[in-house]
Short mmCIF file of C-alpha atoms in Angstrom, two decimals:
data_model
loop_
_atom_site.label_atom_id
_atom_site.label_comp_id
_atom_site.label_asym_id
_atom_site.label_seq_id
_atom_site.Cartn_x
_atom_site.Cartn_y
_atom_site.Cartn_z
CA MET A 219 9.30 -28.19 28.65
CA ARG A 220 6.73 -26.01 28.87
CA ARG A 221 9.25 -23.21 27.51
CA GLN A 222 11.32 -25.45 24.95
CA ILE A 223 8.41 -27.14 22.68
CA PRO A 224 6.69 -24.05 21.35
CA ILE A 225 9.80 -22.93 21.15
CA VAL A 226 10.64 -26.23 18.63
CA VAL A 227 6.99 -25.15 16.56
CA CYS A 228 8.11 -22.08 16.58
CA PHE A 229 11.04 -23.03 14.50
CA VAL A 230 9.82 -25.50 12.85
CA PHE A 231 6.50 -23.03 11.27
CA GLY A 232 8.90 -20.83 10.35
CA ILE A 233 11.62 -22.48 8.87
CA PHE A 234 9.07 -24.06 6.76
CA MET A 235 6.63 -21.76 5.93
CA LEU A 236 9.49 -19.88 4.71
CA ALA A 237 11.21 -22.03 3.19
CA GLN A 238 8.67 -23.08 1.16
CA PHE A 239 8.51 -19.73 -0.44
CA PHE A 240 12.27 -20.40 -2.20
CA VAL A 241 11.56 -24.27 -2.80
CA SER A 242 8.78 -24.93 -5.07
CA HIS A 243 8.23 -28.27 -4.96
CA PRO A 244 4.13 -29.44 -4.80
CA LEU A 245 4.52 -31.19 -1.75
CA LEU A 246 5.78 -28.11 0.60
CA THR A 247 2.70 -26.26 -1.70
CA ARG A 248 0.40 -28.46 -0.29
CA GLY A 249 2.11 -28.35 3.20
CA TYR A 250 2.49 -24.66 3.15
CA GLN A 251 -1.60 -24.15 2.45
CA ASN A 252 -2.76 -26.75 5.12
CA VAL A 253 -0.33 -24.69 7.51
CA LEU A 254 -2.22 -21.78 6.51
CA ASP A 255 -5.58 -23.48 6.87
CA TRP A 256 -4.90 -24.36 10.37
CA MET A 257 -3.48 -20.67 11.88
CA GLN A 258 -6.81 -19.98 10.59
CA ILE A 259 -9.05 -22.88 12.79
CA ILE A 260 -6.33 -22.02 15.27
CA PHE A 261 -7.36 -18.22 14.95
CA VAL A 262 -10.95 -18.63 15.32
CA PHE A 263 -10.21 -20.93 18.69
CA ALA A 264 -8.94 -18.05 19.70
CA LEU A 265 -11.19 -15.88 19.29
CA LEU A 266 -13.71 -18.05 20.74
CA VAL A 267 -11.83 -17.94 23.90
CA GLY A 268 -12.30 -13.91 24.18
CA ALA A 269 -16.17 -14.59 23.28
CA LEU A 270 -15.36 -17.31 26.13
CA SER A 271 -14.00 -14.34 28.10
CA PHE A 272 -16.39 -11.74 27.20
CA LEU A 273 -20.11 -14.13 27.95
CA ILE A 274 -17.96 -15.00 32.02
CA LEU A 275 -17.37 -11.36 32.82
CA HIS A 276 -21.00 -10.59 31.87
CA LEU A 277 -22.96 -13.33 33.42
CA ASP A 278 -20.29 -12.79 36.32
CA LYS A 279 -21.86 -9.38 36.87
CA ILE A 280 -25.57 -9.95 36.27
CA SER A 281 -24.52 -12.90 38.73
CA LYS A 282 -23.50 -10.33 41.95
CA GLN A 283 -26.01 -7.90 40.75
CA GLN A 284 -23.10 -5.56 40.14
CA LYS A 285 -24.04 -1.52 38.90
CA GLU A 286 -25.53 -0.97 35.47
CA TRP A 287 -25.64 -4.55 35.01
CA GLY A 288 -28.45 -4.41 32.70
CA TYR A 289 -26.41 -3.10 30.47
CA ASN A 290 -24.25 -6.60 30.58
CA LEU A 291 -27.95 -8.15 29.71
CA VAL A 292 -28.63 -6.02 26.67
CA ALA A 293 -24.41 -6.75 25.24
CA LEU A 294 -25.15 -10.81 26.19
CA ALA A 295 -29.11 -10.44 24.68
CA GLY A 296 -27.21 -9.20 21.51
CA LEU A 297 -24.70 -12.17 21.33
CA ALA A 298 -27.12 -14.45 22.38
CA ALA A 299 -29.59 -13.46 19.07
CA MET A 300 -26.54 -13.49 16.51
CA VAL A 301 -25.77 -17.03 17.54
CA PHE A 302 -29.53 -18.24 17.74
CA LEU A 303 -30.10 -16.51 14.17
CA GLY A 304 -26.94 -17.22 12.83
CA PHE A 305 -26.61 -20.57 13.79
CA PHE A 306 -30.53 -21.55 13.17
CA LYS A 307 -31.46 -19.43 10.59
CA GLY A 308 -28.87 -19.59 8.40
CA ILE A 309 -26.35 -16.46 7.14
CA GLN A 310 -27.67 -16.05 3.96
CA LYS A 311 -29.20 -13.13 2.10
CA ASP A 312 -32.78 -12.23 3.43
CA SER A 313 -31.50 -14.03 6.55
CA PRO A 314 -32.53 -12.58 9.55
CA PHE A 315 -29.35 -13.09 10.51
CA LEU A 316 -27.98 -9.93 8.03
CA TRP A 317 -30.97 -7.91 8.71
CA VAL A 318 -29.80 -7.55 12.10
CA PHE A 319 -25.97 -6.96 11.15
CA ASP A 320 -27.45 -4.32 8.44
CA ASN A 321 -29.80 -2.84 10.24
CA LEU A 322 -28.72 -2.85 13.68
CA GLN A 323 -24.63 -3.38 13.63
CA VAL A 324 -23.26 -1.42 10.30
CA PRO A 325 -25.40 1.41 11.57
CA MET A 326 -23.98 2.14 14.80
CA GLN A 327 -20.54 0.84 13.57
CA SER A 328 -20.64 4.10 11.60
CA THR A 329 -22.11 6.39 14.03
CA MET A 330 -19.77 5.58 15.92
CA PHE A 331 -16.67 6.27 13.90
CA SER A 332 -18.48 9.44 12.63
CA LEU A 333 -18.43 10.52 16.38
CA LEU A 334 -14.26 10.68 15.69
CA ALA A 335 -15.03 13.15 13.60
CA PHE A 336 -16.19 15.65 16.74
CA PHE A 337 -13.29 14.37 19.02
CA VAL A 338 -10.61 14.90 16.72
CA ALA A 339 -11.67 18.01 16.16
CA SER A 340 -12.11 18.46 19.47
CA ALA A 341 -8.27 17.20 20.40
CA ALA A 342 -6.80 19.00 17.67
CA TYR A 343 -7.65 22.15 18.34
CA ARG A 344 -7.15 21.56 22.18
CA GLY A 345 -3.75 19.59 21.12
CA PHE A 346 -2.26 21.37 18.13
CA ARG A 347 -0.39 24.70 19.39
CA ALA A 348 2.24 26.30 15.83
CA ARG A 349 5.34 25.67 18.55
CA ASN A 350 8.14 24.87 16.14
CA PHE A 351 9.05 24.21 12.81
CA GLN A 352 8.16 21.19 12.83
CA SER A 353 4.77 21.58 14.55
CA VAL A 354 3.71 24.58 11.81
CA VAL A 355 5.11 22.24 8.71
CA LEU A 356 2.51 19.07 10.40
CA LEU A 357 -0.57 22.27 11.06
CA VAL A 358 -0.54 23.52 7.91
CA ALA A 359 -0.57 20.06 5.91
CA GLY A 360 -3.45 18.83 7.87
CA VAL A 361 -5.11 21.97 7.09
CA LEU A 362 -4.77 21.91 3.54
CA ILE A 363 -5.53 18.71 2.73
CA ILE A 364 -9.14 18.64 4.83
CA LEU A 365 -9.94 22.72 2.97
CA GLY A 366 -8.60 20.39 -0.12
CA ARG A 367 -11.39 18.22 0.07
CA VAL A 368 -14.22 20.33 1.00
CA PRO A 369 -15.39 22.81 -1.61
CA LEU A 370 -15.60 25.64 0.75
CA GLY A 371 -10.95 25.47 0.12
CA GLU A 372 -11.63 26.30 -3.25
CA MET A 373 -13.63 28.97 -2.98
CA LEU A 374 -10.80 30.37 -0.64
CA HIS A 375 -7.89 29.53 -3.19
CA SER A 376 -8.59 27.70 -6.32
CA LYS A 377 -4.78 26.55 -6.02
CA ILE A 378 -5.89 24.81 -1.71
CA PRO A 379 -7.01 21.74 -3.65
CA GLU A 380 -4.32 21.39 -5.60
CA SER A 381 -1.92 21.79 -3.39
CA ALA A 382 -3.87 18.82 -1.36
CA THR A 383 -3.20 16.88 -3.35
CA TRP A 384 0.66 17.01 -4.67
CA ILE A 385 1.18 17.17 -0.95
CA LEU A 386 -1.22 13.95 -0.54
CA ASN A 387 0.82 12.30 -3.75
CA VAL A 388 4.47 14.32 -3.48
CA PRO A 389 6.24 13.89 -0.57
CA SER A 390 3.30 12.36 2.29
CA MET A 391 3.75 9.03 -0.30
CA ALA A 392 7.68 9.19 -0.49
CA ALA A 393 7.81 9.14 3.78
CA ARG A 394 5.20 6.79 3.91
CA ARG A 395 7.46 4.95 1.28
CA GLY A 396 10.61 5.37 3.63
CA ILE A 397 8.64 4.80 6.51
CA LEU A 398 7.31 1.81 5.04
CA ILE A 399 10.49 0.43 4.98
CA GLY A 400 11.85 0.49 8.16
CA ILE A 401 9.12 -1.46 9.27
CA GLY A 402 9.35 -3.98 6.57
CA LEU A 403 13.10 -4.11 7.65
CA GLY A 404 12.19 -4.20 11.46
CA SER A 405 9.30 -7.01 11.12
CA ILE A 406 11.71 -8.88 9.15
CA ALA A 407 14.34 -8.36 11.79
CA THR A 408 11.95 -9.38 14.94
CA SER A 409 10.12 -12.40 12.21
CA LEU A 410 14.41 -13.91 12.09
CA ARG A 411 13.98 -13.08 16.28
CA ILE A 412 11.39 -14.98 17.18
CA ILE A 413 11.89 -17.65 14.47
CA VAL A 414 15.78 -18.75 16.05
CA GLY A 415 13.81 -17.54 19.33
CA ILE A 416 15.64 -14.73 21.07
CA GLU A 417 12.53 -13.34 21.00
CA ARG A 418 10.09 -14.83 23.65
CA THR A 419 7.39 -12.80 24.71
CA TYR A 420 4.58 -14.62 23.13
CA LEU A 421 4.94 -16.85 25.70
CA GLY A 422 4.14 -15.13 28.86
CA LYS A 423 5.46 -16.00 32.35
CA GLY A 424 5.51 -18.71 33.72
CA MET B 250 -41.09 3.48 6.58
CA ASP B 251 -39.37 0.42 6.68
CA LEU B 252 -38.84 -1.19 10.60
CA GLY B 253 -35.12 -1.55 9.82
CA THR B 254 -34.90 2.36 8.75
CA LEU B 255 -36.91 3.10 12.54
CA ILE B 256 -34.51 0.79 14.87
CA ALA B 257 -31.24 1.84 12.97
CA ALA B 258 -32.23 5.23 13.37
CA ILE B 259 -33.33 5.07 16.98
CA LEU B 260 -30.35 3.61 17.57
CA THR B 261 -28.28 5.82 15.86
CA LEU B 262 -29.85 9.05 18.38
CA PHE B 263 -28.95 6.57 20.46
CA ILE B 264 -25.12 7.14 19.28
CA PHE B 265 -25.02 10.80 18.96
CA SER B 266 -27.12 11.22 22.34
CA PHE B 267 -22.91 11.30 23.79
CA LEU B 268 -22.15 14.03 22.48
CA TYR B 269 -24.46 15.50 25.06
CA LYS B 270 -23.08 13.76 27.84
CA ASP B 271 -22.66 9.78 28.41
CA ASN B 272 -25.75 8.81 28.78
CA PRO B 273 -28.47 5.44 29.77
CA PHE B 274 -29.38 5.09 25.69
CA TYR B 275 -25.96 5.39 24.49
CA LYS B 276 -24.93 3.25 26.46
CA PHE B 277 -27.66 0.96 25.39
CA ALA B 278 -27.02 1.42 22.54
CA GLU B 279 -23.17 0.50 23.04
CA TYR B 280 -23.30 -2.67 25.23
CA LEU B 281 -26.15 -3.50 22.59
CA LEU B 282 -23.13 -3.33 19.59
CA VAL B 283 -20.65 -4.88 21.42
CA GLY B 284 -22.90 -7.51 22.13
CA ILE B 285 -23.99 -8.14 18.03
CA SER B 286 -20.36 -7.58 16.78
CA VAL B 287 -19.59 -10.98 18.96
CA GLY B 288 -22.19 -12.61 18.33
CA TYR B 289 -21.32 -11.96 14.08
CA PHE B 290 -17.56 -12.08 14.11
CA ILE B 291 -18.15 -15.74 15.61
CA VAL B 292 -20.92 -16.99 13.93
CA ILE B 293 -18.98 -15.94 10.44
CA SER B 294 -15.54 -17.15 11.95
CA ILE B 295 -17.45 -20.74 12.74
CA LYS B 296 -19.33 -20.69 9.83
CA THR B 297 -16.62 -19.63 7.10
CA THR B 298 -13.70 -21.24 9.07
CA VAL B 299 -14.44 -23.96 11.13
CA VAL B 300 -16.99 -25.90 9.12
CA PRO B 301 -15.43 -25.94 5.52
CA LYS B 302 -12.02 -26.76 7.00
CA LEU B 303 -12.49 -28.66 10.35
CA ILE B 304 -15.90 -29.77 10.71
CA PHE B 305 -16.24 -31.31 7.38
CA PRO B 306 -12.60 -32.34 6.58
CA VAL B 307 -12.58 -34.57 9.93
CA PHE B 308 -16.72 -36.91 9.40
CA ARG B 309 -17.03 -36.68 5.94
CA GLU B 310 -13.64 -36.77 4.43
CA GLY B 311 -11.57 -38.89 7.55
CA ASP B 312 -9.07 -36.44 7.07
CA LEU B 313 -7.57 -36.37 10.28
CA LEU B 314 -4.48 -34.52 9.83
CA CYS B 315 -7.11 -31.62 10.13
CA LEU B 316 -7.60 -32.46 13.71
CA ILE B 317 -4.50 -31.27 14.48
CA PRO B 318 -5.51 -27.31 14.73
CA GLY B 319 -8.17 -28.90 16.04
CA ILE B 320 -6.39 -30.46 18.55
CA LEU B 321 -4.45 -26.67 18.91
CA GLY B 322 -7.56 -25.05 19.04
CA PHE B 323 -8.83 -26.89 21.79
CA PHE B 324 -5.84 -26.49 24.06
CA MET B 325 -6.05 -23.18 24.03
CA PHE B 326 -9.54 -23.11 25.93
CA LEU B 327 -6.87 -24.57 28.60
CA ARG B 328 -5.85 -20.91 29.20
CA PHE B 329 -9.07 -21.22 31.97
CA PHE B 330 -6.80 -24.00 34.02
CA PRO B 331 -3.63 -22.99 35.33
CA LYS B 332 -2.66 -26.61 35.15
CA LEU B 333 -2.78 -26.69 31.58
CA ALA B 334 -3.04 -23.16 30.51
CA TRP B 335 0.99 -24.11 29.47
CA LEU B 336 -0.68 -26.19 26.60
CA SER B 337 -2.19 -22.93 24.69
CA ARG B 338 1.21 -21.96 23.38
CA ILE B 339 2.16 -24.87 21.41
CA SER B 340 -0.82 -22.93 19.19
CA MET B 341 0.64 -19.70 19.85
CA ALA B 342 3.55 -20.70 19.29
CA LEU B 343 2.48 -22.02 15.91
CA ILE B 344 0.38 -19.21 14.40
CA ILE B 345 3.07 -16.90 15.19
CA GLY B 346 6.47 -19.11 13.65
CA ALA B 347 4.59 -20.13 11.07
CA GLY B 348 3.39 -16.20 10.87
CA ALA B 349 6.08 -15.23 10.90
CA GLY B 350 8.11 -17.32 8.54
CA VAL B 351 5.36 -15.73 5.68
CA SER B 352 6.02 -12.21 6.01
CA ILE B 353 9.32 -12.38 5.95
CA PRO B 354 9.59 -12.56 1.72
CA ALA B 355 6.07 -11.06 1.94
CA MET B 356 7.38 -7.83 3.32
CA MET B 357 10.50 -8.15 1.19
CA GLN B 358 8.87 -8.51 -2.12
CA ALA B 359 5.36 -5.86 -0.66
CA GLN B 360 7.68 -2.88 1.71
CA ILE B 361 10.43 -3.53 1.05
CA PHE B 362 11.21 -3.51 -3.40
CA ALA B 363 8.45 -3.04 -4.06
CA GLN B 364 8.46 0.43 -2.46
CA MET B 365 12.23 0.76 -3.75
CA LYS B 366 11.37 0.41 -6.98
CA ALA B 367 8.87 2.74 -7.32
CA SER B 368 10.66 5.33 -5.85
CA MET B 369 13.86 4.98 -8.54
CA GLY B 370 11.61 5.73 -11.39
CA SER B 371 13.05 8.72 -13.92
CA TYR B 372 14.75 11.77 -12.35
CA ALA B 373 13.69 13.99 -14.92
CA SER B 374 10.75 15.23 -12.67
CA ILE B 375 10.93 17.47 -9.57
CA ASN B 376 8.31 15.74 -8.03
CA ASN B 377 10.59 12.26 -8.81
CA ILE B 378 13.38 14.08 -7.26
CA ILE B 379 11.42 15.38 -4.70
CA VAL B 380 9.97 11.64 -3.45
CA ALA B 381 13.97 9.95 -3.89
CA LEU B 382 14.73 12.63 -0.98
CA ALA B 383 11.88 12.10 1.00
CA VAL B 384 12.94 7.80 1.22
CA ILE B 385 15.94 8.89 1.67
CA THR B 386 16.07 11.23 4.30
CA THR B 387 13.32 9.97 5.69
CA LEU B 388 15.31 6.28 6.22
CA SER B 389 18.48 8.10 7.28
CA TYR B 390 16.45 9.56 10.67
CA PHE B 391 15.80 6.01 11.53
CA PHE B 392 20.00 5.08 11.31
CA PHE B 393 20.44 4.97 15.02
CA SER B 394 23.51 2.27 14.72
CA ARG B 395 25.11 6.29 14.12
CA GLU B 396 24.76 9.53 16.34
CA HIS B 397 22.53 11.30 14.07
CA LYS B 398 25.32 14.84 13.73
CA GLY B 399 26.73 16.26 10.89
CA ALA B 400 25.37 15.08 6.91
CA LEU B 401 23.13 12.59 9.09
CA GLY B 402 22.11 14.87 11.06
CA THR B 403 21.06 16.82 8.52
CA SER B 404 19.76 14.76 6.37
CA ALA B 405 17.44 13.20 9.28
CA LYS B 406 16.40 16.59 9.77
CA ILE B 407 14.98 16.52 6.62
CA GLY B 408 13.18 13.96 7.16
CA VAL B 409 11.70 14.81 10.10
CA PHE B 410 10.07 17.69 7.66
CA PHE B 411 8.77 15.15 5.52
CA MET B 412 6.99 12.59 8.27
CA MET B 413 5.99 16.15 9.79
CA LEU B 414 4.04 16.31 5.83
CA PHE B 415 2.85 13.08 6.29
CA PHE B 416 1.49 12.57 9.63
CA GLY B 417 -0.22 16.17 8.93
CA ALA B 418 -1.53 14.55 5.21
CA THR B 419 -2.57 11.63 7.57
CA PHE B 420 -4.91 13.42 10.20
CA GLY B 421 -6.04 15.68 7.10
CA TYR B 422 -6.56 12.92 5.67
CA THR B 423 -8.60 11.25 9.52
CA VAL B 424 -11.02 13.27 9.65
CA MET B 425 -12.46 13.86 6.95
CA SER B 426 -13.10 9.86 6.29
CA ARG B 427 -14.76 10.60 9.97
CA VAL B 428 -16.96 13.14 8.33
CA THR B 429 -17.96 11.33 5.62
CA LEU B 430 -19.18 9.03 7.93
CA LEU B 431 -20.63 11.21 10.09
CA ILE B 432 -22.79 12.99 6.64
CA GLY B 433 -23.39 9.59 6.60
CA ARG B 434 -25.03 9.45 8.88
CA ALA B 435 -26.83 12.73 8.72
CA GLN B 436 -27.87 12.58 5.12
CA PHE B 437 -29.52 8.47 6.33
CA LEU B 438 -31.19 10.17 9.09
CA LEU B 439 -32.78 13.45 7.01
CA GLY B 440 -32.90 11.81 3.80
CA ASP B 441 -33.94 7.83 5.26
CA PHE B 442 -35.76 8.35 8.20
CA LEU B 443 -37.56 11.39 8.13
CA GLY B 444 -37.62 12.48 4.21
CA ILE B 445 -36.76 16.50 4.30
CA ILE B 446 -33.61 15.50 1.85
CA LYS B 447 -33.72 13.17 -1.51
#
């Protein structure tokens, strides 16, 4: 029963959501919209489970005063501040909640991602070696795209920006299409396996 | 300079300090970012999804059908209790089953038919011929029902060439997007914070 009920639920909802695409009926459309809303609600609860787990983990480290527990306190303070501001002061424009979002979260997030510029460049320098024809193609395409997007590229050769645009719009885009079609076919096959109950890894063990 | 700019600049510098080495300033900003992000998503998800789609319909409109996702959502918390943890599988099964059902026609339309249609243009231009060739050869690389020998092997090799071009281009594009963010942060520090550039 612990495994059968979820498999039946998966099958029923999978078939229903698939069937409504082919059968146009107001009742089915309403049901489809309801199920989409249900998915969103359950997804939020799943997110809250993650948040609770985050809370337990940090509280545990603080209570045991493990190494560098002060940082765990900082994480919890950030969480508590946002939850307090969001629920008690509102999330409307000019609210303290959005002020924290704009002046703390957004700058920190974009700085974190900008740090990757250094690490990607460093990893590329260490990892990219023109060992064979394929790696040469990869290297040349990458360098051309990088140079084609900065004034230096045009200074080196007037054709570099043009070549970069051509690579992006023709061969790269075509290969992307081939990969997307492959992903689409793979996703459909996996979805069908999930609906009919062949693929059960989401159930976990036990 | 307002308080927001000052705080944003200090936190930006804290994070950039990681370029030297891992240090307490970076760790402070890192943990703060994690805490704030989790708090932000909790508030936004509850206020934009749970309240209008669960709380209001059940308690204001008396729509008891909405209790179903509420109960299934509650089941998710039972993962913390080993004896009842299996109930959370029902909620997961609904999300995964319904998601799989929705994705089949969506994938068919957006990933397969749309991409095939876009690849079948007029073959008067050399670029369109290259596009068709690249799509077919790339797909042939993913055809594993036959050994990659003969015509299929050659086609797969050409497909790999196009995929390498794609991976190289994607890598270059990713680097440039990160560099754009870096320039944005530098502009913020030198302009908004220090006022050196305008």
